[in-house]
Tab-separated table of C-alpha atoms in Angstrom:
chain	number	residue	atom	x	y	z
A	608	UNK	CA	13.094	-2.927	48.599
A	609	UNK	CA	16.063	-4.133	46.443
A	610	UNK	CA	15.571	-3.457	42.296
A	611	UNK	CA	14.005	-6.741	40.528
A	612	UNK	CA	17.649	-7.391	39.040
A	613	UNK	CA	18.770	-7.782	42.580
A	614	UNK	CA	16.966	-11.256	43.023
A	615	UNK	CA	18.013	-12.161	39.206
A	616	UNK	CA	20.507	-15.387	39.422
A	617	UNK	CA	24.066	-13.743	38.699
A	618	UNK	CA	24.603	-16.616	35.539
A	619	UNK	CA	20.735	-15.205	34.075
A	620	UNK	CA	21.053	-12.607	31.408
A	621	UNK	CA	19.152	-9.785	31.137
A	622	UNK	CA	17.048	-10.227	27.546
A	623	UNK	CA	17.613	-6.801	25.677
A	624	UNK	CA	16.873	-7.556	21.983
A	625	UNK	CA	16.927	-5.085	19.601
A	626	UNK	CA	13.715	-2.754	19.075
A	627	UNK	CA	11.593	-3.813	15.915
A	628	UNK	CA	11.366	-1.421	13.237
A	629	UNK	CA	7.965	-0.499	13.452
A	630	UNK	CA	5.769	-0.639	16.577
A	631	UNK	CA	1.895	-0.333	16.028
A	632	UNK	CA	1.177	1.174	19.436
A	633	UNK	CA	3.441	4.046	18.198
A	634	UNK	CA	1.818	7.741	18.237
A	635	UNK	CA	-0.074	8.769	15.303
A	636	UNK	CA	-0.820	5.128	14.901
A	637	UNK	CA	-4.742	4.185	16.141
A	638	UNK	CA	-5.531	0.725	17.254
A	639	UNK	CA	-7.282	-1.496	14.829
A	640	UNK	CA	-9.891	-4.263	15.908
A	641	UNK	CA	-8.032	-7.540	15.552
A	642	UNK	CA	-8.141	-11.070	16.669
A	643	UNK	CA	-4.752	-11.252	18.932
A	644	UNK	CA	-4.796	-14.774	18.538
A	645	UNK	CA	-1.449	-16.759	20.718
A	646	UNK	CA	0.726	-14.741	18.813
A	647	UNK	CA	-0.299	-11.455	19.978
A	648	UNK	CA	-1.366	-10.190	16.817
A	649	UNK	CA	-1.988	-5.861	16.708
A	650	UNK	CA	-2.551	-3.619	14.186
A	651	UNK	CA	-1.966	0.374	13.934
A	652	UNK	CA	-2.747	2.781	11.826
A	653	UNK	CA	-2.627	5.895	10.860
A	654	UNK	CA	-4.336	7.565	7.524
A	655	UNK	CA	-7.832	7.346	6.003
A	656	UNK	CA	-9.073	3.706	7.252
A	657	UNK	CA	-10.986	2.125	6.075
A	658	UNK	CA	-12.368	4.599	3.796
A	659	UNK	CA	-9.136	5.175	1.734
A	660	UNK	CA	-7.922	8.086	-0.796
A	661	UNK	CA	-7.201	7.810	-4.141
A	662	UNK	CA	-3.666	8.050	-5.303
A	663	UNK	CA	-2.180	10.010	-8.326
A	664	UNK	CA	-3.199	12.615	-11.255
A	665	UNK	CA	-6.663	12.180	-13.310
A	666	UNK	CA	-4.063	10.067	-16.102
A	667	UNK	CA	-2.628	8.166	-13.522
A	668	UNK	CA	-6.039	7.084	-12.027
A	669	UNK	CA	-7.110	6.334	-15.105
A	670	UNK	CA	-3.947	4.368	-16.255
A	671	UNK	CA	-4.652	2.107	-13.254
A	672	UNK	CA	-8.437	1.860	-13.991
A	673	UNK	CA	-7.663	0.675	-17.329
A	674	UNK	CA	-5.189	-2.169	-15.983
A	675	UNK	CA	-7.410	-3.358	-13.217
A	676	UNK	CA	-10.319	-4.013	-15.334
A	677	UNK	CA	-8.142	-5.584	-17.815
A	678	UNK	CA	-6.562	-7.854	-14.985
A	679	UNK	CA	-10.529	-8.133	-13.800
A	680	UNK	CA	-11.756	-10.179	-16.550
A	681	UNK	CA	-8.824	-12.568	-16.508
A	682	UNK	CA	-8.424	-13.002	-12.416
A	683	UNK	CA	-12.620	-14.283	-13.012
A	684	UNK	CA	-11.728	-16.623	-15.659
A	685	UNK	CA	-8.870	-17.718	-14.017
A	686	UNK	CA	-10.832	-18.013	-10.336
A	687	UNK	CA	-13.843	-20.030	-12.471
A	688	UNK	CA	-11.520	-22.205	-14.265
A	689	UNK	CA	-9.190	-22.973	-11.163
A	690	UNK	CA	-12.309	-23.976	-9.310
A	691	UNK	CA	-14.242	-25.949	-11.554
A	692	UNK	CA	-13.226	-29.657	-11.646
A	693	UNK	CA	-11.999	-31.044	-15.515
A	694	UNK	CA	-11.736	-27.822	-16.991
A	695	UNK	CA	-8.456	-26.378	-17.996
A	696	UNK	CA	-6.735	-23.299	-16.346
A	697	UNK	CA	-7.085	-20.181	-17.984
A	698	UNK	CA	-5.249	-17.936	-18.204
A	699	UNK	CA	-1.739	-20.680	-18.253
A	700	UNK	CA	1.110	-19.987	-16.047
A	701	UNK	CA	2.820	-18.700	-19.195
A	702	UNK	CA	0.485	-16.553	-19.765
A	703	UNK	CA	0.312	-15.133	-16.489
A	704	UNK	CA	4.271	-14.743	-16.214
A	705	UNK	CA	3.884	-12.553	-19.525
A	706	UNK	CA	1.446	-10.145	-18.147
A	707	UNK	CA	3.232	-10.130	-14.850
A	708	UNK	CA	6.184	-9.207	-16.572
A	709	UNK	CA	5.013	-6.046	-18.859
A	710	UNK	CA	3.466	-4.724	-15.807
A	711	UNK	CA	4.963	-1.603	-13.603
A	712	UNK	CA	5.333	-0.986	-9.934
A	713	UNK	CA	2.704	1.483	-8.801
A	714	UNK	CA	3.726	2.795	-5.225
A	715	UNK	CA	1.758	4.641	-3.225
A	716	UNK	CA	1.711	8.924	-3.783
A	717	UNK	CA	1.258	11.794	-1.329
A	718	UNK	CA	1.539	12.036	2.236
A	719	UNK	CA	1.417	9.418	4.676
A	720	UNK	CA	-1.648	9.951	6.712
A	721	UNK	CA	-3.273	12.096	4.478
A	722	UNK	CA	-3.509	10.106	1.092
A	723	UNK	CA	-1.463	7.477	2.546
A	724	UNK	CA	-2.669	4.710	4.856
A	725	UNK	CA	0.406	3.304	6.812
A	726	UNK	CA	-0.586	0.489	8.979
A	727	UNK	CA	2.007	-1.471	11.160
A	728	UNK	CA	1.094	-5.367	11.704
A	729	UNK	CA	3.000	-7.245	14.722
A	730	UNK	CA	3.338	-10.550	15.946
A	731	UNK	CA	5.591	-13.026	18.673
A	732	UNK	CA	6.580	-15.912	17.118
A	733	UNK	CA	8.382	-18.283	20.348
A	734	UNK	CA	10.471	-20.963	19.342
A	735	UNK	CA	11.771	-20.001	16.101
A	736	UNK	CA	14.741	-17.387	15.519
A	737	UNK	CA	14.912	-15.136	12.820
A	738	UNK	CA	16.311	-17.115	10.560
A	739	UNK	CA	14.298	-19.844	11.132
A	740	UNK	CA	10.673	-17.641	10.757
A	741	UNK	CA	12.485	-15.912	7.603
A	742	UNK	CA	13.042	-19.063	5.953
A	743	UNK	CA	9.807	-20.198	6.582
A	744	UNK	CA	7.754	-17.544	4.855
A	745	UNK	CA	10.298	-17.094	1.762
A	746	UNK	CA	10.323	-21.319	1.207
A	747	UNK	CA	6.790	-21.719	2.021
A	748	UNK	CA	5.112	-18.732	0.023
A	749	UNK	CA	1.704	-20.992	-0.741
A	750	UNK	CA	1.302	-21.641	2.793
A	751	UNK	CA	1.453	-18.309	4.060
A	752	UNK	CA	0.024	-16.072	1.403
A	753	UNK	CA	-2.521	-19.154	1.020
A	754	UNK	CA	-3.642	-18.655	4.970
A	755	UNK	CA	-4.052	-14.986	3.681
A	756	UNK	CA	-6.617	-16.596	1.248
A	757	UNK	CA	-4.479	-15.778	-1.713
A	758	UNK	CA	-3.463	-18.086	-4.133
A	759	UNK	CA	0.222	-17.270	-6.237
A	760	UNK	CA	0.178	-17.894	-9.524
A	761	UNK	CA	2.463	-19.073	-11.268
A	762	UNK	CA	2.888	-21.590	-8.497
A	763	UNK	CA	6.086	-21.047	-6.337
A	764	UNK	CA	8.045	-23.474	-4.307
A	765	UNK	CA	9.751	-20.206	-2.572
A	766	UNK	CA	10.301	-16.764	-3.313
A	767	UNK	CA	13.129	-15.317	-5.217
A	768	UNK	CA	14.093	-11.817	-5.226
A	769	UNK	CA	12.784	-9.814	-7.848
A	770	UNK	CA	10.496	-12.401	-8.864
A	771	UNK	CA	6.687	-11.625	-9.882
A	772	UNK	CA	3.392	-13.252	-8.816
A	773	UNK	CA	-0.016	-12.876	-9.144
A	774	UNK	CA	-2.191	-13.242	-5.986
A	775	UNK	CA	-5.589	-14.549	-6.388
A	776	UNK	CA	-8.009	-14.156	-4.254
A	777	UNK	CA	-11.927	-15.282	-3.845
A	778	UNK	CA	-12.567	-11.535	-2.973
A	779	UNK	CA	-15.726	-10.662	-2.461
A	780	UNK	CA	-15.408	-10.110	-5.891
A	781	UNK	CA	-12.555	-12.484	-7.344
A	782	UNK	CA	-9.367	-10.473	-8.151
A	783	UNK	CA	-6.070	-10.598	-9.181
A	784	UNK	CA	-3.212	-9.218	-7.279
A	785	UNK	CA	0.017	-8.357	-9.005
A	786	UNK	CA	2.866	-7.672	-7.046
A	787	UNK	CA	6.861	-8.050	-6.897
A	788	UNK	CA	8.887	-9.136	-4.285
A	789	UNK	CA	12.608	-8.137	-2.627
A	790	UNK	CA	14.246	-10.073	-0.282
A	791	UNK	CA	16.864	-9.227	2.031
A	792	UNK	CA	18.437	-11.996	3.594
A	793	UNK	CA	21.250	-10.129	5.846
A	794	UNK	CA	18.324	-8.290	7.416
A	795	UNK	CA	15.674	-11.211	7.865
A	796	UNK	CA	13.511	-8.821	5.541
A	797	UNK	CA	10.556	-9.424	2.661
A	798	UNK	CA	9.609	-6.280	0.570
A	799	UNK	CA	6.198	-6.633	-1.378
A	800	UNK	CA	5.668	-3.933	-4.137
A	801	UNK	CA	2.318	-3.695	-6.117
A	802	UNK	CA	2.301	-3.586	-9.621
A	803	UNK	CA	-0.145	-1.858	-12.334
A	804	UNK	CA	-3.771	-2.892	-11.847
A	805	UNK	CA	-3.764	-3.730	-8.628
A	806	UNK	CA	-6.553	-2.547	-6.045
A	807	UNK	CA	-4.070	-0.403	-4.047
A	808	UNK	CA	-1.123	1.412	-4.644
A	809	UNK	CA	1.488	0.022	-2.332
A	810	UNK	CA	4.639	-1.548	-0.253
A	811	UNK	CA	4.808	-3.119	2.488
A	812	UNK	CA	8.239	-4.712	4.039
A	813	UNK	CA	7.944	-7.960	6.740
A	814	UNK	CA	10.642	-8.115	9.212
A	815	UNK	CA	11.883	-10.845	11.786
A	816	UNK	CA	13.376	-9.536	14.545
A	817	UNK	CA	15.005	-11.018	17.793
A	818	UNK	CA	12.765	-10.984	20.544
A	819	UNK	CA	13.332	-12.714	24.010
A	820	UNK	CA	11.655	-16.124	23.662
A	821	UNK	CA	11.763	-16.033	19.428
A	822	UNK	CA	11.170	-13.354	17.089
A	823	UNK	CA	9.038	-10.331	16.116
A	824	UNK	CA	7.388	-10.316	13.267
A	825	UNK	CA	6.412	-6.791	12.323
A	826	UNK	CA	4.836	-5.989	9.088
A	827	UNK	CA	5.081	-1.885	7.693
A	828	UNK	CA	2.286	-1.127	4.784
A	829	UNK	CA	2.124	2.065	3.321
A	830	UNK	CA	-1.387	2.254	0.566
A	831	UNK	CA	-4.065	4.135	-0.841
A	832	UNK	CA	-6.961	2.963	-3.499
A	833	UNK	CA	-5.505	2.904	-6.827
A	834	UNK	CA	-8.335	4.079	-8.936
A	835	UNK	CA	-11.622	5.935	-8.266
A	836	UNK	CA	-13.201	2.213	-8.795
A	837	UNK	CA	-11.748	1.005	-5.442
A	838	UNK	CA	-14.163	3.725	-3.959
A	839	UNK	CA	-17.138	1.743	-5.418
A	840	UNK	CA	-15.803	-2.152	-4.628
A	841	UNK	CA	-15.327	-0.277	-0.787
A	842	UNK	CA	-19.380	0.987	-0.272
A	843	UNK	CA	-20.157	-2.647	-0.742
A	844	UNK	CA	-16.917	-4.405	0.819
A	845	UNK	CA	-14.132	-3.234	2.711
A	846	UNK	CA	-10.793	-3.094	0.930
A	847	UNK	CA	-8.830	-2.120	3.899
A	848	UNK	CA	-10.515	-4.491	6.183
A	849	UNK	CA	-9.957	-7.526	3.937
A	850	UNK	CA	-6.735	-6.472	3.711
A	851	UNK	CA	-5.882	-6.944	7.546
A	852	UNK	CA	-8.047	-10.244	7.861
A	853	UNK	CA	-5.639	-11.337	5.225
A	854	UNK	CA	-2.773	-10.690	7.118
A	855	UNK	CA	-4.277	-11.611	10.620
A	856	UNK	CA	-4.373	-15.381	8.922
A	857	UNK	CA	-0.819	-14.836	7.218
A	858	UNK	CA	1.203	-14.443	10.742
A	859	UNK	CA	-0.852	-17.019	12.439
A	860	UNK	CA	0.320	-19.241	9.628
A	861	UNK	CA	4.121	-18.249	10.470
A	862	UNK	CA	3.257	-18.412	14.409
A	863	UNK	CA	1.930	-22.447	14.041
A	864	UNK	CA	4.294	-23.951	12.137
A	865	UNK	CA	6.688	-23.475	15.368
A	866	UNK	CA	4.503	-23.537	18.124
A	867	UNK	CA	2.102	-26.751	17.829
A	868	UNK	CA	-0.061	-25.932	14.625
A	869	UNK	CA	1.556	-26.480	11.367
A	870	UNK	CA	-2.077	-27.362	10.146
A	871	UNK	CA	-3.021	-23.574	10.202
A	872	UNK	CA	-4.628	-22.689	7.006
A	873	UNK	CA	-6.439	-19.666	7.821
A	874	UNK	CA	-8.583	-18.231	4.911
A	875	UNK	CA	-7.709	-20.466	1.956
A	876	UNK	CA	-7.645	-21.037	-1.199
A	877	UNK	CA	-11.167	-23.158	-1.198
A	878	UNK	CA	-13.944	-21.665	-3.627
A	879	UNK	CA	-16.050	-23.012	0.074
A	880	UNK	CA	-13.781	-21.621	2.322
A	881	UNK	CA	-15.795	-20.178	5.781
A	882	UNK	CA	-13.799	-16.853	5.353
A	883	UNK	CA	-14.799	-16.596	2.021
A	884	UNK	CA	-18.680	-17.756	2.516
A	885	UNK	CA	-18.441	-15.173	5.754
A	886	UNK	CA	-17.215	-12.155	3.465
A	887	UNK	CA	-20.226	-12.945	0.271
A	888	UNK	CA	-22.882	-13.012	2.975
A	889	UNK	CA	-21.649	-9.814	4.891
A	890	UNK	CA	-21.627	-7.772	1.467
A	891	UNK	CA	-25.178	-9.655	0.716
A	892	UNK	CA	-26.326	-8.033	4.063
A	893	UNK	CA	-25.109	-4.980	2.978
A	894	UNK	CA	-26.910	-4.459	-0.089
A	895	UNK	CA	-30.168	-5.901	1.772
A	896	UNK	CA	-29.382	-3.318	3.882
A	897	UNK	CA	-29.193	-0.148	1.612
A	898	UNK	CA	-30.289	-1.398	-1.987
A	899	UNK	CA	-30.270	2.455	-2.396
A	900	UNK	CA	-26.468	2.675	-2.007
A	901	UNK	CA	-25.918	-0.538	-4.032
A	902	UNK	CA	-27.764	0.830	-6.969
A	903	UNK	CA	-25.709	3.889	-6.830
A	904	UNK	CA	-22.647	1.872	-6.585
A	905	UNK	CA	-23.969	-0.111	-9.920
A	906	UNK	CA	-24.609	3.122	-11.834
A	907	UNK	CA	-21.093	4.696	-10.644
A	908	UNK	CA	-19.205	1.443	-11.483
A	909	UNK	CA	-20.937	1.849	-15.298
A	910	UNK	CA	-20.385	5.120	-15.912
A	911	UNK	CA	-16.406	4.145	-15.156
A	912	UNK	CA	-16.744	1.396	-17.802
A	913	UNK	CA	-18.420	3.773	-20.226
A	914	UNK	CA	-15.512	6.123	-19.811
A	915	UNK	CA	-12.862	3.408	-20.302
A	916	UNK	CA	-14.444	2.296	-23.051
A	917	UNK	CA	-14.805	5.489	-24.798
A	918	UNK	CA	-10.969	6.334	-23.845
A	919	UNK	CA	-9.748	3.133	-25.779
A	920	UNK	CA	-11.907	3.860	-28.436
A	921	UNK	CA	-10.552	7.591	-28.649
A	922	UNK	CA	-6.992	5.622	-28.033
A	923	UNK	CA	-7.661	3.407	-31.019
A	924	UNK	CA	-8.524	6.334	-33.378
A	925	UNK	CA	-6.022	8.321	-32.273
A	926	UNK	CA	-2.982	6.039	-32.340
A	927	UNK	CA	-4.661	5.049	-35.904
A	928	UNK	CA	-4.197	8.525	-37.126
A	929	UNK	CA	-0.846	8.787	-35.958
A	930	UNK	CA	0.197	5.354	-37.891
A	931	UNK	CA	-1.303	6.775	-40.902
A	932	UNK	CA	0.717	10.558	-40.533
A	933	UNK	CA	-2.478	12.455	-40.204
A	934	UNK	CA	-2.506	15.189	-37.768
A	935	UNK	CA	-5.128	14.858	-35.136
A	936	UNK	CA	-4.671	12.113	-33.259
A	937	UNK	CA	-3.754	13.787	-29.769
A	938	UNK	CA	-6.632	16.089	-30.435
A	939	UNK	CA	-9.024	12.664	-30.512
A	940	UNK	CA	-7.394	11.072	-27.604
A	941	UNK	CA	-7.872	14.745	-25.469
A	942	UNK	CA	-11.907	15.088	-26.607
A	943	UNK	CA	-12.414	11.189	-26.058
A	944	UNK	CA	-10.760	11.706	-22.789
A	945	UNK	CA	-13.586	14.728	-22.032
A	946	UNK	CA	-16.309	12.955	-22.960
A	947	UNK	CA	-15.239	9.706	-20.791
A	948	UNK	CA	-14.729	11.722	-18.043
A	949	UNK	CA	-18.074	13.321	-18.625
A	950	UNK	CA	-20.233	10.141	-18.449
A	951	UNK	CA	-18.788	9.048	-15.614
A	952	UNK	CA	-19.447	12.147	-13.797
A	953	UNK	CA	-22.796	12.228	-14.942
A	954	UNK	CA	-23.214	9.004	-13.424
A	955	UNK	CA	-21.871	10.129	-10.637
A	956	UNK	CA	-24.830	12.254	-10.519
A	957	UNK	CA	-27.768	9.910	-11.661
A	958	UNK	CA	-26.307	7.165	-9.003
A	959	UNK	CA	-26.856	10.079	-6.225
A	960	UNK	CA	-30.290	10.918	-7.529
A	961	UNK	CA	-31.549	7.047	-7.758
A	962	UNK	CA	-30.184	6.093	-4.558
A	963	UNK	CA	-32.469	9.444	-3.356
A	964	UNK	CA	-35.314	7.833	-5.167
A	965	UNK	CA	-35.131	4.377	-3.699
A	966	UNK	CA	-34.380	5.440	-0.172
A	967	UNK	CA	-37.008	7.347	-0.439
A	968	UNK	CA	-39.005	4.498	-1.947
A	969	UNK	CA	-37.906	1.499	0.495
């Protein structure tokens, strides 16, 4: 039998693009249940999925506590005010560039697959070259990060390197998302860096690659929880697994607009969006399900506000002291510290013994 090239017209060439710089069928990297959609969409990964670790030192955990719930409050006001017809957007899109701006990147610490999730995302997208898909994503950010249910605040007609945007998303719960962006036009490449309170420590780069009828899109994340909090948000909701649905929607988005569907929206931005409905009733089901668990997730979650609380009060005092020249003020922060750290561990404790009780109870 003669090789298949044999019967290949001699005026055909042989396709032999260049590998993409990630492959999720890779070894180390497990399979990930995902829609594949017309664009062949897979995920792999390889870490702790979807149950992930906590990144950093007790200060640095705490540090990022501190800025989430601060970004908390405002991503609900601005979620509420953004979806409630007449009634003016707070926080601005001044504001919002000014906290964007004194915030600082938080990457992701440790080992990969130990306290580091790494998950590759790939996709085909026919018709369009690298170039074109490139283009599309970095002049058509509301689109695609929209079809990942994620709205950008400020708004942004495209992306500019360096630049910073919040992401806001309906959650389950609302949140706010900070991150800054790289590009890297010469290598049809977008780098996404997460910035101080944001639910995960992390980077992730996109890359469009040739492939023989388009390009490859193939998507590297390397993350981990940022804060002991994320552990809480997770018993009732997966972080992770939000994560990937976002992205599942964001390459679809890229795939349509050059193959038939430039319609896509995926998730949305919609306070009535299905995705978003879907996600509310599954964590509804899950606290139905284990009201036990939930109540221990409660208890937890307020025993971390206790101890932030009491840290900025012991940060006040201390940082008082130290403006008036009286000695002390390290030795207020350190004992406010202890005692933060000490309610929320005996929470830690009391949320284990309820959740016994009303198990036991239900």
């Amino acid at each position: 039998m003669l090789p298949v090239d044999a019967y290949r017209p001699a005026n055909v060439p042989v396709c032999t693009p260049p590998p993409p710089p990630a492959d999720p069928r890779a070894p180390g990297l497990n399979p990930v249940k995902a829609d594949a959609g017309p664009n062949q969409f897979e995920i792999g990964v390889q870490g702790p999925d979807p149950d992930l670790a906590v990144g950093g030192s007790h200060d640095q955990q705490e540090h990022q506590r501190d800025a989430l719930l601060a970004l908390a409050t405002r991503g609900f006001a601005s979620y509420l005010t953004g979806h409630t017809p007449g009634t003016p957007r707070y926080p601005s899109d001044g504001d919002v560039s000014s906290i964007l701006q004194g915030l600082q990147p938080n990457p992701p610490i440790g080992e990969v697959g130990r306290e580091v999730t790494r998950a590759v995302y790939q996709s085909d997208i026919p018709n369009a070259t690298p170039q074109e898909a490139y283009d599309h994503f970095v002049q058509n950010p509301e689109e695609v990060f929209g079809a990942g249910g994620m709205e950008i605040r400020p708004p942004a007609q495209r992306l500019e390197d360096g630049g910073r945007y919040m992401l806001e998303t309906g959650g389950p719960p609302p949140t706010w998302l900070p991150v800054e962006i790289r590009l890297d036009a010469d290598n049809h490449a977008i780098t996404i860096n997460t910035l101080d309170g944001h639910v995960l420590r992390g980077t992730q780069t996109f890359t469009f690659t040739e492939s023989c009828n388009g390009t490859t899109l193939t998507q590297d994340a390397s993350f981990q929880a940022s804060t002991p909090l994320v552990g809480d948000i997770q018993e009732l909701a997966s972080v992770s697994g939000g994560q990937h649905n976002a992205w599942e929607n964001a390459h679809r988005e890229i795939y349509g607009q050059f193959n038939g569907d430039q319609g896509y929206t995926g998730i949305g931005t919609s306070a009535v969006s299905p995705d978003l409905i879907k996600g509310w009733g599954q964590m509804l089901l899950t606290i139905a399900a284990d009201p036990g668990n939930f109540t221990d997730v409660l208890i937890d979650s307020g025993g971390e506000l206790a101890n932030e609380t009491i840290d900025q009060w012991g940060g006040w005092a201390g940082d008082a002291l130290d403006w008036a020249g009286i000695p002390g003020g390290g030795v207020v922060r350190d004992v406010t510290d202890t005692i933060g750290d000490g309610l929320s561990a005996g929470a830690d404790k009391a949320g284990d013994f309820v959740e016994g009780v009303v198990d036991f109870v239900f």
